[in-house]
Short mmCIF file of C-alpha atoms and ligand atoms in Angstrom, two decimals:
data_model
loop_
_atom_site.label_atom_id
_atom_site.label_comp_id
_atom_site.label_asym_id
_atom_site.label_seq_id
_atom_site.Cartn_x
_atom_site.Cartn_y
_atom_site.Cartn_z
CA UNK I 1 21.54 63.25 35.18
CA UNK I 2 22.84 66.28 33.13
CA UNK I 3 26.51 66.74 33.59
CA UNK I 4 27.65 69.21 30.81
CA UNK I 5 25.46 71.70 30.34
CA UNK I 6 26.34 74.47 27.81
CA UNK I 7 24.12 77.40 26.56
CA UNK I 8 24.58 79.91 24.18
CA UNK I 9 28.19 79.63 23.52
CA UNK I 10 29.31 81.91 21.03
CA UNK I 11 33.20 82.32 20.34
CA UNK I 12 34.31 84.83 17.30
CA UNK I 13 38.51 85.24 16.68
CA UNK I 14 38.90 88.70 14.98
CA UNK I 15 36.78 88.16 11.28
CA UNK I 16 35.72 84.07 12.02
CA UNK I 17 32.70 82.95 13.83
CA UNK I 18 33.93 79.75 14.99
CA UNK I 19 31.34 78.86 17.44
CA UNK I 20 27.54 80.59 17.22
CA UNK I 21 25.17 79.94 20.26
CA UNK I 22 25.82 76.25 20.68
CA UNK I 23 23.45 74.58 23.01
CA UNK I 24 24.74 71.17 24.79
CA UNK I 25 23.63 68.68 26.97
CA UNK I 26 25.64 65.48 28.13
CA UNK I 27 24.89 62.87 31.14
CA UNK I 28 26.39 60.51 32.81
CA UNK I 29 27.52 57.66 31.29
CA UNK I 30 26.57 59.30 28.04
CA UNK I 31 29.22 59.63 24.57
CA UNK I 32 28.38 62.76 22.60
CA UNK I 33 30.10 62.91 19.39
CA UNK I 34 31.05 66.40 18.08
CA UNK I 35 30.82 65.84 14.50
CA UNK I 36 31.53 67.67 11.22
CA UNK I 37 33.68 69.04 8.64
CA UNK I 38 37.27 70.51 9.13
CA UNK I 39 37.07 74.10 10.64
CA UNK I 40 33.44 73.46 11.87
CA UNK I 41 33.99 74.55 15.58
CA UNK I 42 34.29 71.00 17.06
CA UNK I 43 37.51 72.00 18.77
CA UNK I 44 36.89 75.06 19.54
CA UNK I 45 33.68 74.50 21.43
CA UNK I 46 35.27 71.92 23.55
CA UNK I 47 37.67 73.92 24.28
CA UNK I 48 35.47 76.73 25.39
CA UNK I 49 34.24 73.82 27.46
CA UNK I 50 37.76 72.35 28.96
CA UNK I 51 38.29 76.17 29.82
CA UNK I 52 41.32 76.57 27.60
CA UNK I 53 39.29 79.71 25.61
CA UNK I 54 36.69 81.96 27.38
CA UNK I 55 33.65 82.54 25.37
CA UNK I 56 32.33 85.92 23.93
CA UNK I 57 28.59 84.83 25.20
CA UNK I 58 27.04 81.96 26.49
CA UNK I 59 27.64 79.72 29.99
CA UNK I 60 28.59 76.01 30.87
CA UNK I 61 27.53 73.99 33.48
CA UNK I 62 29.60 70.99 35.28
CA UNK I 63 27.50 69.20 37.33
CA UNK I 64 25.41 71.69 38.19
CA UNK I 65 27.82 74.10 39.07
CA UNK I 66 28.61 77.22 36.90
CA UNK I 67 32.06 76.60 35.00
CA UNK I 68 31.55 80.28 32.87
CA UNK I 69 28.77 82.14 32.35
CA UNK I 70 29.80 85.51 30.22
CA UNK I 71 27.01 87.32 31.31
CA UNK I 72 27.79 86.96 35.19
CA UNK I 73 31.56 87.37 34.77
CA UNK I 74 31.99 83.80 36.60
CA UNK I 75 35.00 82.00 35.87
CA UNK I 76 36.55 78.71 36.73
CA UNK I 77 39.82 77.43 35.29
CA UNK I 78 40.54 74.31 34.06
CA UNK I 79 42.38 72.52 36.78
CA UNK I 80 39.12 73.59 38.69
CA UNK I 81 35.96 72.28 36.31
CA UNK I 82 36.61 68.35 37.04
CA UNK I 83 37.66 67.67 33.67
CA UNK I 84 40.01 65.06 32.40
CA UNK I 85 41.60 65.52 28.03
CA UNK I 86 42.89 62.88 25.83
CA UNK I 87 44.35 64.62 23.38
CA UNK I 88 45.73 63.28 19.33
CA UNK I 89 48.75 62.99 20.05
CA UNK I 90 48.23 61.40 23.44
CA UNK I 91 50.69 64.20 25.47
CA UNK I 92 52.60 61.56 27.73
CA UNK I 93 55.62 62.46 29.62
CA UNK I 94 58.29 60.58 27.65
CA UNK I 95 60.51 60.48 30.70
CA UNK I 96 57.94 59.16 33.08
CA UNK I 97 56.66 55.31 33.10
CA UNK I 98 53.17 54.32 32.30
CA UNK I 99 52.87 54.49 35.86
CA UNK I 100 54.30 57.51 36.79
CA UNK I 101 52.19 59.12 33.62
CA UNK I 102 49.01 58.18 35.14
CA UNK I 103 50.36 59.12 38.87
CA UNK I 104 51.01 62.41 37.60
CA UNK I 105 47.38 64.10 37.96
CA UNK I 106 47.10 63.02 41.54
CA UNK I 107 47.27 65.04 44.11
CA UNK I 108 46.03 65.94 47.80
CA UNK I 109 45.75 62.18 48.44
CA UNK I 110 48.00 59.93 50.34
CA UNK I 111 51.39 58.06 48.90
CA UNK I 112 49.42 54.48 49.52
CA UNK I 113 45.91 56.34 48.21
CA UNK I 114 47.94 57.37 44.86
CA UNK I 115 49.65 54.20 44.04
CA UNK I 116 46.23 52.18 44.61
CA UNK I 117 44.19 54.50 42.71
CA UNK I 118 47.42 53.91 39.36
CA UNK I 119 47.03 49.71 40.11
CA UNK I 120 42.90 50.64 39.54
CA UNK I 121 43.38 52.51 36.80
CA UNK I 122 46.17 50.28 35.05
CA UNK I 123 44.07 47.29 35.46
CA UNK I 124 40.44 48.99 34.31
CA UNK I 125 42.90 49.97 30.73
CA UNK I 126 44.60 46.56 30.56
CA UNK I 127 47.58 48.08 31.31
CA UNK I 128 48.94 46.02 34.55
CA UNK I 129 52.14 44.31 32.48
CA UNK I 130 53.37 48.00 30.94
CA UNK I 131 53.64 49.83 34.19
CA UNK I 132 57.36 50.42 34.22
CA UNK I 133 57.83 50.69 30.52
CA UNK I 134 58.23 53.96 28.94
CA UNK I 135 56.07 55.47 25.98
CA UNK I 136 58.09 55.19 23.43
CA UNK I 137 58.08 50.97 23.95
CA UNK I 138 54.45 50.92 23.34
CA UNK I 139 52.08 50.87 20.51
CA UNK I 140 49.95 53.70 19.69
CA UNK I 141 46.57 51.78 20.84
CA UNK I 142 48.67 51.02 24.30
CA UNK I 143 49.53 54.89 24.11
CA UNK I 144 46.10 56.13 23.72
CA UNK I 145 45.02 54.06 26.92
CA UNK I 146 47.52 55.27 28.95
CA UNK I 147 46.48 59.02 28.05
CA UNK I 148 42.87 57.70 29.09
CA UNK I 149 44.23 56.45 32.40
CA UNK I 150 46.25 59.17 33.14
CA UNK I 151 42.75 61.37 32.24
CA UNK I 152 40.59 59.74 34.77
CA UNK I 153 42.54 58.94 37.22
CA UNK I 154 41.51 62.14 39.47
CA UNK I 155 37.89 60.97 38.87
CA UNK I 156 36.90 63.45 36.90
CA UNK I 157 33.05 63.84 36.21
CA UNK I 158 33.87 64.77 32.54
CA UNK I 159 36.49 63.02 29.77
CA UNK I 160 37.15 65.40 26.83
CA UNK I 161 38.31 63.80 23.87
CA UNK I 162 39.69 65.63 20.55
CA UNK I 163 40.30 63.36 17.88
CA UNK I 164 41.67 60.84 20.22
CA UNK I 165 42.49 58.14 17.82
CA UNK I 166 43.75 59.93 14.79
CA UNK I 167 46.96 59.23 15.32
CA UNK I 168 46.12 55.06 15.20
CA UNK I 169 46.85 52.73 12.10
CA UNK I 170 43.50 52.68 10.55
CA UNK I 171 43.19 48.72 11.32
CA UNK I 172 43.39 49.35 15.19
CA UNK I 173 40.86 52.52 15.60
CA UNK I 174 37.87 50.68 15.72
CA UNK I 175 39.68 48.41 18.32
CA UNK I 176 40.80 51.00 20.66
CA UNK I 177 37.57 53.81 20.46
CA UNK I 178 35.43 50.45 21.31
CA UNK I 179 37.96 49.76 24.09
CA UNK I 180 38.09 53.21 25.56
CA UNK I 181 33.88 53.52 24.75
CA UNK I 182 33.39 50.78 27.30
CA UNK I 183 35.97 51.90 29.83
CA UNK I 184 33.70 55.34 29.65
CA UNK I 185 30.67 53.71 30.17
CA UNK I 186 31.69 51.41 32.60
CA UNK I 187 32.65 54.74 34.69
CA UNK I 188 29.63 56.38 33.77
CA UNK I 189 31.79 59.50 33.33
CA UNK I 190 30.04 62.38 30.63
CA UNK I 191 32.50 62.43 27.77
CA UNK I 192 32.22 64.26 24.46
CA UNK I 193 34.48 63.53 21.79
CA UNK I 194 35.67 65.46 18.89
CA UNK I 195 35.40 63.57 15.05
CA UNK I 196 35.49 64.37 11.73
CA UNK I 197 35.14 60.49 11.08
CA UNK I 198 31.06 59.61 10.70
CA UNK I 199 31.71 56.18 10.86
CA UNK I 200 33.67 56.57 14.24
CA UNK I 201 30.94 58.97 15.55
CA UNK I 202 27.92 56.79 14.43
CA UNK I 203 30.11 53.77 15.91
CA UNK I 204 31.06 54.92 19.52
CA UNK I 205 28.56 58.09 20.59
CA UNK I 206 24.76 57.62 22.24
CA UNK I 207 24.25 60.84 20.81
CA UNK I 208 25.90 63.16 17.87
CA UNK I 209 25.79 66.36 17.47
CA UNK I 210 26.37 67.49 13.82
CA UNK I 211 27.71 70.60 13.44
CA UNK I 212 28.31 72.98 10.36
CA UNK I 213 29.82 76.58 10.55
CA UNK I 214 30.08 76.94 14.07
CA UNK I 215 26.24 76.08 14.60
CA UNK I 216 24.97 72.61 16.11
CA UNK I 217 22.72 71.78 13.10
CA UNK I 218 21.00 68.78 14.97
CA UNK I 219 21.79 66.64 17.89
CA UNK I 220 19.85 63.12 18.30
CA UNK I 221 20.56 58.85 18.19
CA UNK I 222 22.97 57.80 15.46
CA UNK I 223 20.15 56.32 14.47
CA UNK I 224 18.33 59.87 14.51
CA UNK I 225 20.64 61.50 12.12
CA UNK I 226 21.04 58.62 9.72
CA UNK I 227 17.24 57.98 9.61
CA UNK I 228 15.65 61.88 10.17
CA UNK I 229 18.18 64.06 9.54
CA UNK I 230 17.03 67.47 9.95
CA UNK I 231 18.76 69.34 7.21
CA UNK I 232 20.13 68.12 3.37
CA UNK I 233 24.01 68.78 4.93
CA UNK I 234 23.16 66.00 7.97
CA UNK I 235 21.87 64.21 5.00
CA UNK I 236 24.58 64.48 3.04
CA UNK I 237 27.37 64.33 5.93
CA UNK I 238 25.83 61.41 7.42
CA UNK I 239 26.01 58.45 5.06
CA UNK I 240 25.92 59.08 0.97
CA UNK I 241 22.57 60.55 0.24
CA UNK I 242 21.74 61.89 -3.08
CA UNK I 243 18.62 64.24 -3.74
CA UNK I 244 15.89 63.89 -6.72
CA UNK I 245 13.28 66.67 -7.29
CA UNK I 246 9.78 65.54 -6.48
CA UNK I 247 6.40 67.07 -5.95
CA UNK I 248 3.99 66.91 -3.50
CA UNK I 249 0.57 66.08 -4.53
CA UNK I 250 -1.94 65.27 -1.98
CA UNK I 251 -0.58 62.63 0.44
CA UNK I 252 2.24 61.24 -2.37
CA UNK I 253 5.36 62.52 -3.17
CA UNK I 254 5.83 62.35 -7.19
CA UNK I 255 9.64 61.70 -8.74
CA UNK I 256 10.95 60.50 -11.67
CA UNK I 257 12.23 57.30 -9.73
CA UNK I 258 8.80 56.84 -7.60
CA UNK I 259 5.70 57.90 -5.92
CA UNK I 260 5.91 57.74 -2.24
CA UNK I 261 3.89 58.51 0.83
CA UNK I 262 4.27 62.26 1.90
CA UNK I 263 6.08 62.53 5.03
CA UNK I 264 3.92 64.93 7.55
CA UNK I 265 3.80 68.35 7.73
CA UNK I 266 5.00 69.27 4.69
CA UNK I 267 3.40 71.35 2.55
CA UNK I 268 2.31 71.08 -1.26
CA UNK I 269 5.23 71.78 -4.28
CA UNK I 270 8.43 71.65 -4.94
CA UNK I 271 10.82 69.41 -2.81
CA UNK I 272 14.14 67.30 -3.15
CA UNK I 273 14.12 63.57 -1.73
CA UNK I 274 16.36 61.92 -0.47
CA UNK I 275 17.67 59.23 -1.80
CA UNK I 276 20.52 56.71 -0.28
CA UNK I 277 22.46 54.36 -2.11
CA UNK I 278 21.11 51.24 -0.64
CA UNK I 279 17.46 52.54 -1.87
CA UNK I 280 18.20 52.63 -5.54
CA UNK I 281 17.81 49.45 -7.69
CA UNK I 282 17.80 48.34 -11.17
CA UNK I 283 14.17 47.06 -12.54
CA UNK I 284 12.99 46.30 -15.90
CA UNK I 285 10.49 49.25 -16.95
CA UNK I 286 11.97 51.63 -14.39
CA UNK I 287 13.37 54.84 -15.39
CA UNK I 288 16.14 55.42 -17.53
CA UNK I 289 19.50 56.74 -16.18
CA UNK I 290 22.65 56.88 -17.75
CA UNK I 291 25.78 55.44 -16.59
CA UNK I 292 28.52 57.98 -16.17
CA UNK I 293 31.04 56.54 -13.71
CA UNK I 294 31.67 53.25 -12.20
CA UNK I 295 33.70 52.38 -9.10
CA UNK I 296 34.87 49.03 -8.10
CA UNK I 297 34.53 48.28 -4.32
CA UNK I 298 35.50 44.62 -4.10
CA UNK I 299 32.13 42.71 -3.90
CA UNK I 300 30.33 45.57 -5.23
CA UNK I 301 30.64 48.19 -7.89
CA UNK I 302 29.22 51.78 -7.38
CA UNK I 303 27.30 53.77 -10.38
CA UNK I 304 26.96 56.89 -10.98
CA UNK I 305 24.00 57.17 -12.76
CA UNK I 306 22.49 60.47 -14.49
CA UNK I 307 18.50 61.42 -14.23
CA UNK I 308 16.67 62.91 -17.03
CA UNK I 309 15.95 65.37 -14.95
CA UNK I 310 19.67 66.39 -14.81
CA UNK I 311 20.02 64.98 -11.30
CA UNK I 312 22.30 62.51 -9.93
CA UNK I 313 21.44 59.06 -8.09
CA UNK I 314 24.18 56.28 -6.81
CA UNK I 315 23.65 52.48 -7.01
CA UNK I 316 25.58 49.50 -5.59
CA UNK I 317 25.28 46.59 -8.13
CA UNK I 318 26.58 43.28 -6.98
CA UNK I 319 29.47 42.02 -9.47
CA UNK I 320 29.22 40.69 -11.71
CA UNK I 321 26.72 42.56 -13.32
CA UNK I 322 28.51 45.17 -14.91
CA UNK I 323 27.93 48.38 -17.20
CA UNK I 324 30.30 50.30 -19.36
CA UNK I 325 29.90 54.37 -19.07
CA UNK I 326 27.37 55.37 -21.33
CA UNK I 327 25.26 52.73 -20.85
CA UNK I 328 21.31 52.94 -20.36
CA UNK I 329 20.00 51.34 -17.34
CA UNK I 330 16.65 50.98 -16.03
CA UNK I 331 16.02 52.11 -12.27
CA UNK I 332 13.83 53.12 -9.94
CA UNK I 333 14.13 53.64 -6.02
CA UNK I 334 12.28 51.85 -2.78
CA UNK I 335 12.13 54.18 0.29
CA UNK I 336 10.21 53.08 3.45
CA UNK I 337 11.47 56.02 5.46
CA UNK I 338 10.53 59.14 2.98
CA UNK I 339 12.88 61.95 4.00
CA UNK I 340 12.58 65.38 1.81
CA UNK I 341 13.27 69.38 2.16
CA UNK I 342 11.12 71.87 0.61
CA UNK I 343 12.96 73.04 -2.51
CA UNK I 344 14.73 71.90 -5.59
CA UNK I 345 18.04 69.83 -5.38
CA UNK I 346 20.40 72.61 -7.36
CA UNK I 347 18.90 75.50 -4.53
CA UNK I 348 21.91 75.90 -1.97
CA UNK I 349 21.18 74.50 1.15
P1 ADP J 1 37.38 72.03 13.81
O1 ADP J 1 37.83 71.53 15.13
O2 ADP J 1 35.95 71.71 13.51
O3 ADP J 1 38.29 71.66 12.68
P2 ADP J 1 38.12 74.62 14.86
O4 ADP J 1 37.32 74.76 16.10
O5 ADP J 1 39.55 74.24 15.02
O6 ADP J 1 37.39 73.63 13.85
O7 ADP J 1 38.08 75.99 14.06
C1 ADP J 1 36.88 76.70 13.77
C2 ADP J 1 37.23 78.00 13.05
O8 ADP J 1 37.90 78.90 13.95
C3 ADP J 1 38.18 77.82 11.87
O9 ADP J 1 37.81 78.73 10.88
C4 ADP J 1 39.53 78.17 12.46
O10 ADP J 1 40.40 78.64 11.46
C5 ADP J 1 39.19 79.24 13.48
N1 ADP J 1 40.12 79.24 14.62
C6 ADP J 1 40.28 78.26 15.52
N2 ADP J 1 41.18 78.60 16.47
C7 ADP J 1 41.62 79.84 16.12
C8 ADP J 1 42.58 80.76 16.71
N3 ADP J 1 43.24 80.46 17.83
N4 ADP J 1 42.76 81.95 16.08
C9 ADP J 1 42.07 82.27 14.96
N5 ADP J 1 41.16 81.45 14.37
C10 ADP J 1 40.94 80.26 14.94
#
């Protein structure tokens, strides 16, 4: 069932276009990631969302019940749409307990109703031993699930999330955002949360929605994006892809690093292919590239490795195999899922 349900949002501050006719959908139970670069829209929209900015065009539903629509002049505020934030820097009351912090969005409901609706809620986050303690005597992870509580304790239909784990040691993120993933879906509550981190979105969301300059470029599976990607920036954002010129021919795709099969619909001439790290390897009688920078990852070591068609390709090589700069190596790439755009690799995209 379709929970959020935006169309057409559009939100402009004086000269920027931060958000430009953004269409979502998010169900129950569902994660969608918001995903891109820094000063992409991602906050903006779910703020426009939350109800914290009104839109210049565009409406949102809530479960089926009109939360703005510009067009119609309907408005509902935000203690009104059903909608629980966590927020970065979790917002707790420093002066309440953890108990009192997640007591604090209840209301209309009997004394006895309240406090067994915080024990539910302080059990579901693991929080049962750090009711009476204060924020500041708890880790961040601890921290972040208390802003969680605290966010769906009224039950709301919808969890907004910005950034909700940036604040974490880098160690404990993928411990908590897998911890507050299943808490979600165990509620089956609609959440969308705001990322710049791929991994983190690829990681935690049923669904991503990649967006560049205020527009939702493409919205799909993680596994959608990372195997399909609709555009050379989800291709680029989304994992490390590089792109080689190629020509189509018939059903084949001709590069200097392969012939492949042609993916459909695409029409004869110029294209760029694209080509992830993982795809590339070193073969005697493969093409010559020429080493031109070299990064040491532990196990592996990552080339940079220069075309002689000018463009640039990425390898992993497994230590200890290893090349100095300069050096002339034969390669020559493997690609069972053929992913190009019409054009050559220098055009903008
Ligand atoms: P993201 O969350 O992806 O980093 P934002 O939604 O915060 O991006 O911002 C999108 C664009 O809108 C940016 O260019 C930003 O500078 C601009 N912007 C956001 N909020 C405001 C505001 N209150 N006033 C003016 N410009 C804003």
């Amino acid at each position: 069932m379709v929970v959020i349900d935006a169309k057409g949002i559009s939100k402009r501050y004086d000269q920027t276009i931060a958000v430009k006719g953004c269409d979502l959908q998010v169900a129950s139970g569902e994660i969608l990631a918001l995903l891109g670069p820094s000063g992409s829209g991602k906050t903006t929209l779910l703020r426009l969302i939350a109800g914290f900015e009104r839109p210049d065009e565009g409406r949102v539903l809530i479960s089926d019940r009109v939360v703005v629509d510009v067009a119609s002049s309907v408005w509902v505020s935000t203690e009104d749409r059903g909608v629980g934030m966590v927020f970065q820097d979790y917002a707790l009351f420093p002066h309440l307990t953890v108990a009192d912090n997640v007591r604090f969005g209840l209301h209309n409901t009997s004394r006895k109703d309240r406090q067994r609706r915080v024990n539910e809620l302080l059990e579901l986050t693991d929080l049962v031993p750090f009711a009476n303690r204060y924020p500041h005597e708890l880790s961040g992870g601890q921290q972040q699930r208390v802003a969680l509580a605290r966010a769906l304790a009224p039950r709301p239909r919808v969890v907004l999330l910005d950034e909700p784990f940036n604040g974490l040691d880098p160690e404990l993120r993928p411990v908590v955002r897998r911890e507050v993933a299943q808490i979600l879906r165990r509620l089956g509550t609609a959440a969308i949360l705001v990322t710049h981190d791929e991994e983190e979105a690829l990681g935690v969301a049923d669904k991503v929605a990649l967006i560049r300059n205020g527009e939702v470029q493409q919205v799909g599976t993680p596994e959608d994006i990372y195997y399909r990607p609709a555009t050379p920036f989800v291709a680029s954002f989304i994992g490390q892809a590089d792109f080689v010129p190629g020509v189509i021919s018939g059903q084949e795709v001709h590069t200097e690093i392969g012939v492949f099969p042609c993916p459909p619909n695409m029409s004869p001439g110029p294209v760029k292919v694209m080509i992830r790290h993982e795809a590339v390897s070193s073969k005697p009688g493969g093409t010559m590239a020429t080493v031109e920078e070299r990064e040491f990852l532990g196990g592996e070591i990552l080339y940079r490795l220069r075309l002689p068609s000018g463009a640039t390709i990425h390898l992993e090589q497994r230590a200890p195999v290893t090349w100095p700069v300069g050096h002339q190596v034969p390669v020559e790439a493997s690609l069972s899922n053929v992913i190009a755009f019409p054009g050559s690799p220098n055009e903008k995209s």
